[in-house]
Amino acid sequence: MLKVVALLCVISVVVVHSKPGNTYTTKFDNVNIDDILKSDRLINSYFKCLMTGRGCTPDGAELRRVLPDALKSACSKCSQKQKEGSKKIIHFMIEKKRNLWDQVEKKFDPQGVYRKKYEAEIKKEKLAI
């Protein structure tokens, strides 16, 4: 669906941290995304942090901080593995956690700017599948 979901999710679930320079750290690239997606507790914890800024772990707080930049830059500072993981997470969030996704999208893309920006690319990806 929306690449913005991917961007949100890769940063949130893979817990991307920013570092000085032009990339986010790859420190968490080996996190098992499937294990995270199986845990409602972890998903809900990151969701609460993103939405309210409360109860954030240091990783969650960093996610909340870098998310606007990742959306704006089409995750240009993300590693290839982070981008691939984000696609997996997109599908999961849309299919299994749509209510949470809709709320995150409303908060971080209320005007639909990023949705519109990535719509053509998403359609292209669907055709390739």
GROMACS .gro file of N, CA and C in nm:
model
  387
    1MET      N    1   0.085  -0.118   0.000
    1MET     CA    2   0.000   0.000   0.000
    1MET      C    3   0.088   0.123   0.000
    2LEU      N    4   0.088   0.195   0.103
    2LEU     CA    5   0.159   0.322   0.103
    2LEU      C    6   0.304   0.307   0.147
    3LYS      N    7   0.391   0.369   0.074
    3LYS     CA    8   0.531   0.363   0.111
    3LYS      C    9   0.554   0.437   0.242
    4VAL      N   10   0.468   0.532   0.271
    4VAL     CA   11   0.481   0.603   0.398
    4VAL      C   12   0.469   0.506   0.514
    5VAL      N   13   0.388   0.402   0.498
    5VAL     CA   14   0.378   0.300   0.601
    5VAL      C   15   0.513   0.234   0.618
    6ALA      N   16   0.575   0.204   0.506
    6ALA     CA   17   0.706   0.141   0.511
    6ALA      C   18   0.805   0.228   0.586
    7LEU      N   19   0.803   0.354   0.555
    7LEU     CA   20   0.897   0.443   0.620
    7LEU      C   21   0.873   0.451   0.769
    8LEU      N   22   0.748   0.461   0.806
    8LEU     CA   23   0.715   0.465   0.949
    8LEU      C   24   0.758   0.337   1.017
    9CYS      N   25   0.726   0.228   0.954
    9CYS     CA   26   0.750   0.100   1.017
    9CYS      C   27   0.898   0.064   1.024
   10VAL      N   28   0.970   0.090   0.917
   10VAL     CA   29   1.111   0.054   0.923
   10VAL      C   30   1.180   0.129   1.035
   11ILE      N   31   1.143   0.251   1.052
   11ILE     CA   32   1.207   0.329   1.156
   11ILE      C   33   1.157   0.284   1.292
   12SER      N   34   1.029   0.256   1.303
   12SER     CA   35   0.974   0.221   1.433
   12SER      C   36   1.008   0.080   1.475
   13VAL      N   37   0.990  -0.016   1.388
   13VAL     CA   38   1.009  -0.153   1.428
   13VAL      C   39   1.155  -0.194   1.426
   14VAL      N   40   1.228  -0.148   1.328
   14VAL     CA   41   1.369  -0.180   1.322
   14VAL      C   42   1.447  -0.089   1.415
   15VAL      N   43   1.382   0.012   1.467
   15VAL     CA   44   1.438   0.106   1.563
   15VAL      C   45   1.563   0.172   1.509
   16VAL      N   46   1.545   0.247   1.404
   16VAL     CA   47   1.656   0.317   1.341
   16VAL      C   48   1.695   0.437   1.425
   17HIS      N   49   1.823   0.452   1.448
   17HIS     CA   50   1.876   0.568   1.518
   17HIS      C   51   1.949   0.655   1.416
   18SER      N   52   1.947   0.784   1.437
   18SER     CA   53   2.026   0.868   1.349
   18SER      C   54   2.166   0.882   1.405
   19LYS      N   55   2.258   0.908   1.318
   19LYS     CA   56   2.395   0.935   1.360
   19LYS      C   57   2.445   1.051   1.276
   20PRO      N   58   2.548   1.116   1.319
   20PRO     CA   59   2.600   1.227   1.239
   20PRO      C   60   2.632   1.178   1.099
   21GLY      N   61   2.601   1.259   1.002
   21GLY     CA   62   2.628   1.222   0.864
   21GLY      C   63   2.500   1.206   0.786
   22ASN      N   64   2.510   1.130   0.681
   22ASN     CA   65   2.398   1.119   0.589
   22ASN      C   66   2.320   0.989   0.597
   23THR      N   67   2.344   0.908   0.699
   23THR     CA   68   2.272   0.782   0.711
   23THR      C   69   2.227   0.758   0.854
   24TYR      N   70   2.128   0.671   0.867
   24TYR     CA   71   2.088   0.622   0.998
   24TYR      C   72   2.177   0.503   1.030
   25THR      N   73   2.192   0.475   1.156
   25THR     CA   74   2.278   0.364   1.194
   25THR      C   75   2.219   0.232   1.145
   26THR      N   76   2.306   0.138   1.116
   26THR     CA   77   2.263   0.004   1.076
   26THR      C   78   2.272  -0.093   1.194
   27LYS      N   79   2.290  -0.038   1.310
   27LYS     CA   80   2.307  -0.118   1.432
   27LYS      C   81   2.194  -0.220   1.451
   28PHE      N   82   2.074  -0.186   1.408
   28PHE     CA   83   1.959  -0.274   1.432
   28PHE      C   84   1.913  -0.348   1.307
   29ASP      N   85   1.995  -0.352   1.205
   29ASP     CA   86   1.956  -0.417   1.080
   29ASP      C   87   1.935  -0.568   1.094
   30ASN      N   88   1.991  -0.628   1.197
   30ASN     CA   89   1.976  -0.773   1.214
   30ASN      C   90   1.865  -0.810   1.311
   31VAL      N   91   1.783  -0.714   1.348
   31VAL     CA   92   1.668  -0.742   1.433
   31VAL      C   93   1.572  -0.832   1.355
   32ASN      N   94   1.517  -0.931   1.422
   32ASN     CA   95   1.423  -1.022   1.357
   32ASN      C   96   1.285  -0.956   1.355
   33ILE      N   97   1.248  -0.903   1.242
   33ILE     CA   98   1.122  -0.830   1.227
   33ILE      C   99   1.003  -0.921   1.254
   34ASP      N  100   1.013  -1.047   1.212
   34ASP     CA  101   0.902  -1.140   1.234
   34ASP      C  102   0.871  -1.156   1.382
   35ASP      N  103   0.974  -1.164   1.465
   35ASP     CA  104   0.952  -1.176   1.609
   35ASP      C  105   0.881  -1.052   1.665
   36ILE      N  106   0.918  -0.937   1.616
   36ILE     CA  107   0.855  -0.814   1.663
   36ILE      C  108   0.709  -0.809   1.619
   37LEU      N  109   0.683  -0.845   1.495
   37LEU     CA  110   0.547  -0.840   1.443
   37LEU      C  111   0.454  -0.939   1.513
   38LYS      N  112   0.511  -1.040   1.576
   38LYS     CA  113   0.430  -1.138   1.651
   38LYS      C  114   0.393  -1.087   1.790
   39SER      N  115   0.449  -0.975   1.832
   39SER     CA  116   0.428  -0.926   1.968
   39SER      C  117   0.341  -0.801   1.970
   40ASP      N  118   0.217  -0.818   2.008
   40ASP     CA  119   0.128  -0.703   2.022
   40ASP      C  120   0.183  -0.605   2.125
   41ARG      N  121   0.247  -0.657   2.228
   41ARG     CA  122   0.303  -0.571   2.331
   41ARG      C  123   0.407  -0.475   2.273
   42LEU      N  124   0.497  -0.526   2.190
   42LEU     CA  125   0.600  -0.440   2.131
   42LEU      C  126   0.540  -0.341   2.031
   43ILE      N  127   0.450  -0.390   1.948
   43ILE     CA  128   0.386  -0.301   1.851
   43ILE      C  129   0.312  -0.189   1.922
   44ASN      N  130   0.236  -0.223   2.025
   44ASN     CA  131   0.159  -0.122   2.098
   44ASN      C  132   0.250  -0.025   2.174
   45SER      N  133   0.362  -0.073   2.222
   45SER     CA  134   0.457   0.014   2.292
   45SER      C  135   0.514   0.120   2.197
   46TYR      N  136   0.556   0.078   2.079
   46TYR     CA  137   0.607   0.175   1.982
   46TYR      C  138   0.498   0.268   1.934
   47PHE      N  139   0.378   0.216   1.917
   47PHE     CA  140   0.266   0.299   1.875
   47PHE      C  141   0.239   0.409   1.978
   48LYS      N  142   0.234   0.372   2.106
   48LYS     CA  143   0.209   0.469   2.212
   48LYS      C  144   0.318   0.577   2.213
   49CYS      N  145   0.440   0.536   2.199
   49CYS     CA  146   0.551   0.631   2.196
   49CYS      C  147   0.536   0.727   2.078
   50LEU      N  148   0.511   0.673   1.960
   50LEU     CA  149   0.497   0.758   1.842
   50LEU      C  150   0.383   0.858   1.857
   51MET      N  151   0.274   0.812   1.911
   51MET     CA  152   0.154   0.895   1.916
   51MET      C  153   0.157   0.997   2.029
   52THR      N  154   0.215   0.961   2.142
   52THR     CA  155   0.207   1.049   2.260
   52THR      C  156   0.341   1.101   2.309
   53GLY      N  157   0.448   1.032   2.274
   53GLY     CA  158   0.579   1.069   2.327
   53GLY      C  159   0.599   1.020   2.470
   54ARG      N  160   0.503   0.945   2.521
   54ARG     CA  161   0.511   0.893   2.658
   54ARG      C  162   0.551   0.746   2.658
   55GLY      N  163   0.622   0.708   2.763
   55GLY     CA  164   0.661   0.568   2.778
   55GLY      C  165   0.763   0.522   2.677
   56CYS      N  166   0.833   0.615   2.617
   56CYS     CA  167   0.931   0.579   2.513
   56CYS      C  168   1.057   0.522   2.574
   57THR      N  169   1.104   0.417   2.514
   57THR     CA  170   1.238   0.370   2.541
   57THR      C  171   1.332   0.467   2.470
   58PRO      N  172   1.461   0.462   2.497
   58PRO     CA  173   1.551   0.548   2.421
   58PRO      C  174   1.539   0.526   2.269
   59ASP      N  175   1.520   0.402   2.228
   59ASP     CA  176   1.503   0.372   2.086
   59ASP      C  177   1.374   0.433   2.033
   60GLY      N  178   1.267   0.422   2.108
   60GLY     CA  179   1.140   0.478   2.066
   60GLY      C  180   1.145   0.629   2.055
   61ALA      N  181   1.213   0.694   2.150
   61ALA     CA  182   1.226   0.839   2.146
   61ALA      C  183   1.305   0.883   2.022
   62GLU      N  184   1.408   0.808   1.989
   62GLU     CA  185   1.487   0.839   1.870
   62GLU      C  186   1.403   0.820   1.744
   63LEU      N  187   1.325   0.714   1.742
   63LEU     CA  188   1.234   0.690   1.630
   63LEU      C  189   1.142   0.809   1.611
   64ARG      N  190   1.083   0.853   1.718
   64ARG     CA  191   0.990   0.966   1.711
   64ARG      C  192   1.060   1.091   1.658
   65ARG      N  193   1.187   1.105   1.692
   65ARG     CA  194   1.263   1.222   1.650
   65ARG      C  195   1.299   1.217   1.501
   66VAL      N  196   1.338   1.098   1.450
   66VAL     CA  197   1.386   1.089   1.312
   66VAL      C  198   1.276   1.063   1.211
   67LEU      N  199   1.160   1.023   1.256
   67LEU     CA  200   1.052   0.988   1.164
   67LEU      C  201   1.017   1.098   1.064
   68PRO      N  202   1.000   1.222   1.105
   68PRO     CA  203   0.967   1.326   1.006
   68PRO      C  204   1.072   1.339   0.895
   69ASP      N  205   1.199   1.327   0.932
   69ASP     CA  206   1.305   1.335   0.831
   69ASP      C  207   1.298   1.216   0.735
   70ALA      N  208   1.274   1.098   0.789
   70ALA     CA  209   1.267   0.979   0.703
   70ALA      C  210   1.151   0.990   0.605
   71LEU      N  211   1.040   1.043   0.650
   71LEU     CA  212   0.927   1.061   0.559
   71LEU      C  213   0.959   1.163   0.451
   72LYS      N  214   1.016   1.273   0.493
   72LYS     CA  215   1.047   1.381   0.400
   72LYS      C  216   1.147   1.338   0.294
   73SER      N  217   1.244   1.257   0.335
   73SER     CA  218   1.353   1.220   0.244
   73SER      C  219   1.332   1.085   0.175
   74ALA      N  220   1.214   1.028   0.187
   74ALA     CA  221   1.186   0.896   0.129
   74ALA      C  222   1.285   0.791   0.181
   75CYS      N  223   1.318   0.804   0.307
   75CYS     CA  224   1.407   0.709   0.373
   75CYS      C  225   1.544   0.703   0.304
   76SER      N  226   1.587   0.814   0.252
   76SER     CA  227   1.714   0.817   0.180
   76SER      C  228   1.833   0.787   0.270
   77LYS      N  229   1.817   0.800   0.400
   77LYS     CA  230   1.926   0.770   0.493
   77LYS      C  231   1.917   0.627   0.547
   78CYS      N  232   1.818   0.550   0.497
   78CYS     CA  233   1.800   0.413   0.541
   78CYS      C  234   1.890   0.318   0.461
   79SER      N  235   1.931   0.209   0.525
   79SER     CA  236   2.006   0.106   0.454
   79SER      C  237   1.909   0.027   0.366
   80GLN      N  238   1.964  -0.049   0.273
   80GLN     CA  239   1.880  -0.133   0.187
   80GLN      C  240   1.800  -0.232   0.271
   81LYS      N  241   1.862  -0.290   0.371
   81LYS     CA  242   1.793  -0.386   0.456
   81LYS      C  243   1.677  -0.319   0.530
   82GLN      N  244   1.695  -0.196   0.574
   82GLN     CA  245   1.588  -0.123   0.641
   82GLN      C  246   1.472  -0.098   0.544
   83LYS      N  247   1.504  -0.065   0.421
   83LYS     CA  248   1.399  -0.043   0.321
   83LYS      C  249   1.323  -0.172   0.293
   84GLU      N  250   1.394  -0.283   0.282
   84GLU     CA  251   1.328  -0.411   0.258
   84GLU      C  252   1.240  -0.451   0.376
   85GLY      N  253   1.291  -0.429   0.496
   85GLY     CA  254   1.212  -0.460   0.615
   85GLY      C  255   1.087  -0.374   0.622
   86SER      N  256   1.098  -0.252   0.578
   86SER     CA  257   0.983  -0.163   0.584
   86SER      C  258   0.871  -0.212   0.494
   87LYS      N  259   0.904  -0.267   0.380
   87LYS     CA  260   0.800  -0.321   0.291
   87LYS      C  261   0.724  -0.434   0.359
   88LYS      N  262   0.797  -0.520   0.427
   88LYS     CA  263   0.735  -0.631   0.498
   88LYS      C  264   0.641  -0.577   0.607
   89ILE      N  265   0.688  -0.477   0.676
   89ILE     CA  266   0.610  -0.420   0.785
   89ILE      C  267   0.486  -0.348   0.732
   90ILE      N  268   0.498  -0.283   0.620
   90ILE     CA  269   0.383  -0.214   0.558
   90ILE      C  270   0.267  -0.311   0.541
   91HIS      N  271   0.297  -0.421   0.478
   91HIS     CA  272   0.192  -0.518   0.451
   91HIS      C  273   0.129  -0.568   0.580
   92PHE      N  274   0.212  -0.593   0.679
   92PHE     CA  275   0.160  -0.639   0.807
   92PHE      C  276   0.069  -0.535   0.871
   93MET      N  277   0.115  -0.412   0.877
   93MET     CA  278   0.036  -0.307   0.942
   93MET      C  279  -0.097  -0.285   0.871
   94ILE      N  280  -0.095  -0.286   0.742
   94ILE     CA  281  -0.219  -0.263   0.666
   94ILE      C  282  -0.315  -0.380   0.683
   95GLU      N  283  -0.261  -0.501   0.679
   95GLU     CA  284  -0.347  -0.618   0.687
   95GLU      C  285  -0.390  -0.653   0.829
   96LYS      N  286  -0.301  -0.634   0.927
   96LYS     CA  287  -0.328  -0.682   1.063
   96LYS      C  288  -0.353  -0.572   1.166
   97LYS      N  289  -0.302  -0.453   1.141
   97LYS     CA  290  -0.312  -0.344   1.239
   97LYS      C  291  -0.359  -0.216   1.173
   98ARG      N  292  -0.456  -0.227   1.088
   98ARG     CA  293  -0.501  -0.113   1.008
   98ARG      C  294  -0.542   0.006   1.095
   99ASN      N  295  -0.611  -0.019   1.205
   99ASN     CA  296  -0.654   0.090   1.292
   99ASN      C  297  -0.534   0.169   1.344
  100LEU      N  298  -0.430   0.101   1.386
  100LEU     CA  299  -0.310   0.169   1.435
  100LEU      C  300  -0.244   0.246   1.321
  101TRP      N  301  -0.234   0.183   1.205
  101TRP     CA  302  -0.173   0.249   1.091
  101TRP      C  303  -0.247   0.377   1.055
  102ASP      N  304  -0.379   0.371   1.050
  102ASP     CA  305  -0.458   0.489   1.016
  102ASP      C  306  -0.430   0.604   1.111
  103GLN      N  307  -0.414   0.574   1.239
  103GLN     CA  308  -0.386   0.678   1.339
  103GLN      C  309  -0.246   0.738   1.321
  104VAL      N  310  -0.148   0.653   1.294
  104VAL     CA  311  -0.012   0.701   1.271
  104VAL      C  312  -0.008   0.788   1.146
  105GLU      N  313  -0.074   0.742   1.043
  105GLU     CA  314  -0.077   0.820   0.918
  105GLU      C  315  -0.144   0.955   0.941
  106LYS      N  316  -0.252   0.955   1.015
  106LYS     CA  317  -0.323   1.081   1.043
  106LYS      C  318  -0.233   1.178   1.118
  107LYS      N  319  -0.153   1.127   1.210
  107LYS     CA  320  -0.065   1.214   1.289
  107LYS      C  321   0.055   1.264   1.209
  108PHE      N  322   0.118   1.177   1.133
  108PHE     CA  323   0.243   1.213   1.066
  108PHE      C  324   0.225   1.255   0.920
  109ASP      N  325   0.107   1.235   0.865
  109ASP     CA  326   0.080   1.277   0.727
  109ASP      C  327  -0.066   1.322   0.714
  110PRO      N  328  -0.107   1.419   0.795
  110PRO     CA  329  -0.248   1.459   0.798
  110PRO      C  330  -0.299   1.516   0.666
  111GLN      N  331  -0.214   1.574   0.587
  111GLN     CA  332  -0.254   1.631   0.458
  111GLN      C  333  -0.241   1.530   0.344
  112GLY      N  334  -0.187   1.413   0.373
  112GLY     CA  335  -0.169   1.312   0.269
  112GLY      C  336  -0.057   1.343   0.172
  113VAL      N  337   0.034   1.431   0.213
  113VAL     CA  338   0.145   1.472   0.126
  113VAL      C  339   0.233   1.352   0.090
  114TYR      N  340   0.273   1.275   0.190
  114TYR     CA  341   0.362   1.162   0.163
  114TYR      C  342   0.289   1.053   0.089
  115ARG      N  343   0.163   1.031   0.120
  115ARG     CA  344   0.085   0.930   0.049
  115ARG      C  345   0.084   0.962  -0.101
  116LYS      N  346   0.055   1.086  -0.133
  116LYS     CA  347   0.051   1.128  -0.274
  116LYS      C  348   0.188   1.114  -0.339
  117LYS      N  349   0.290   1.152  -0.265
  117LYS     CA  350   0.426   1.151  -0.316
  117LYS      C  351   0.471   1.010  -0.356
  118TYR      N  352   0.429   0.910  -0.279
  118TYR     CA  353   0.476   0.774  -0.302
  118TYR      C  354   0.375   0.685  -0.374
  119GLU      N  355   0.260   0.738  -0.408
  119GLU     CA  356   0.154   0.658  -0.469
  119GLU      C  357   0.199   0.590  -0.599
  120ALA      N  358   0.264   0.664  -0.687
  120ALA     CA  359   0.308   0.608  -0.815
  120ALA      C  360   0.407   0.494  -0.793
  121GLU      N  361   0.497   0.512  -0.701
  121GLU     CA  362   0.596   0.408  -0.673
  121GLU      C  363   0.530   0.283  -0.618
  122ILE      N  364   0.430   0.302  -0.535
  122ILE     CA  365   0.359   0.188  -0.476
  122ILE      C  366   0.287   0.109  -0.585
  123LYS      N  367   0.223   0.180  -0.675
  123LYS     CA  368   0.154   0.113  -0.785
  123LYS      C  369   0.252   0.034  -0.871
  124LYS      N  370   0.369   0.092  -0.894
  124LYS     CA  371   0.472   0.025  -0.971
  124LYS      C  372   0.517  -0.104  -0.902
  125GLU      N  373   0.533  -0.099  -0.769
  125GLU     CA  374   0.573  -0.217  -0.693
  125GLU      C  375   0.466  -0.324  -0.702
  126LYS      N  376   0.340  -0.286  -0.695
  126LYS     CA  377   0.230  -0.384  -0.703
  126LYS      C  378   0.231  -0.454  -0.839
  127LEU      N  379   0.259  -0.380  -0.944
  127LEU     CA  380   0.262  -0.439  -1.077
  127LEU      C  381   0.377  -0.538  -1.091
  128ALA      N  382   0.485  -0.512  -1.022
  128ALA     CA  383   0.602  -0.599  -1.029
  128ALA      C  384   0.582  -0.729  -0.952
  129ILE      N  385   0.487  -0.729  -0.861
  129ILE     CA  386   0.465  -0.848  -0.776
  129ILE      C  387   0.389  -0.952  -0.847
   0.00000   0.00000   0.00000
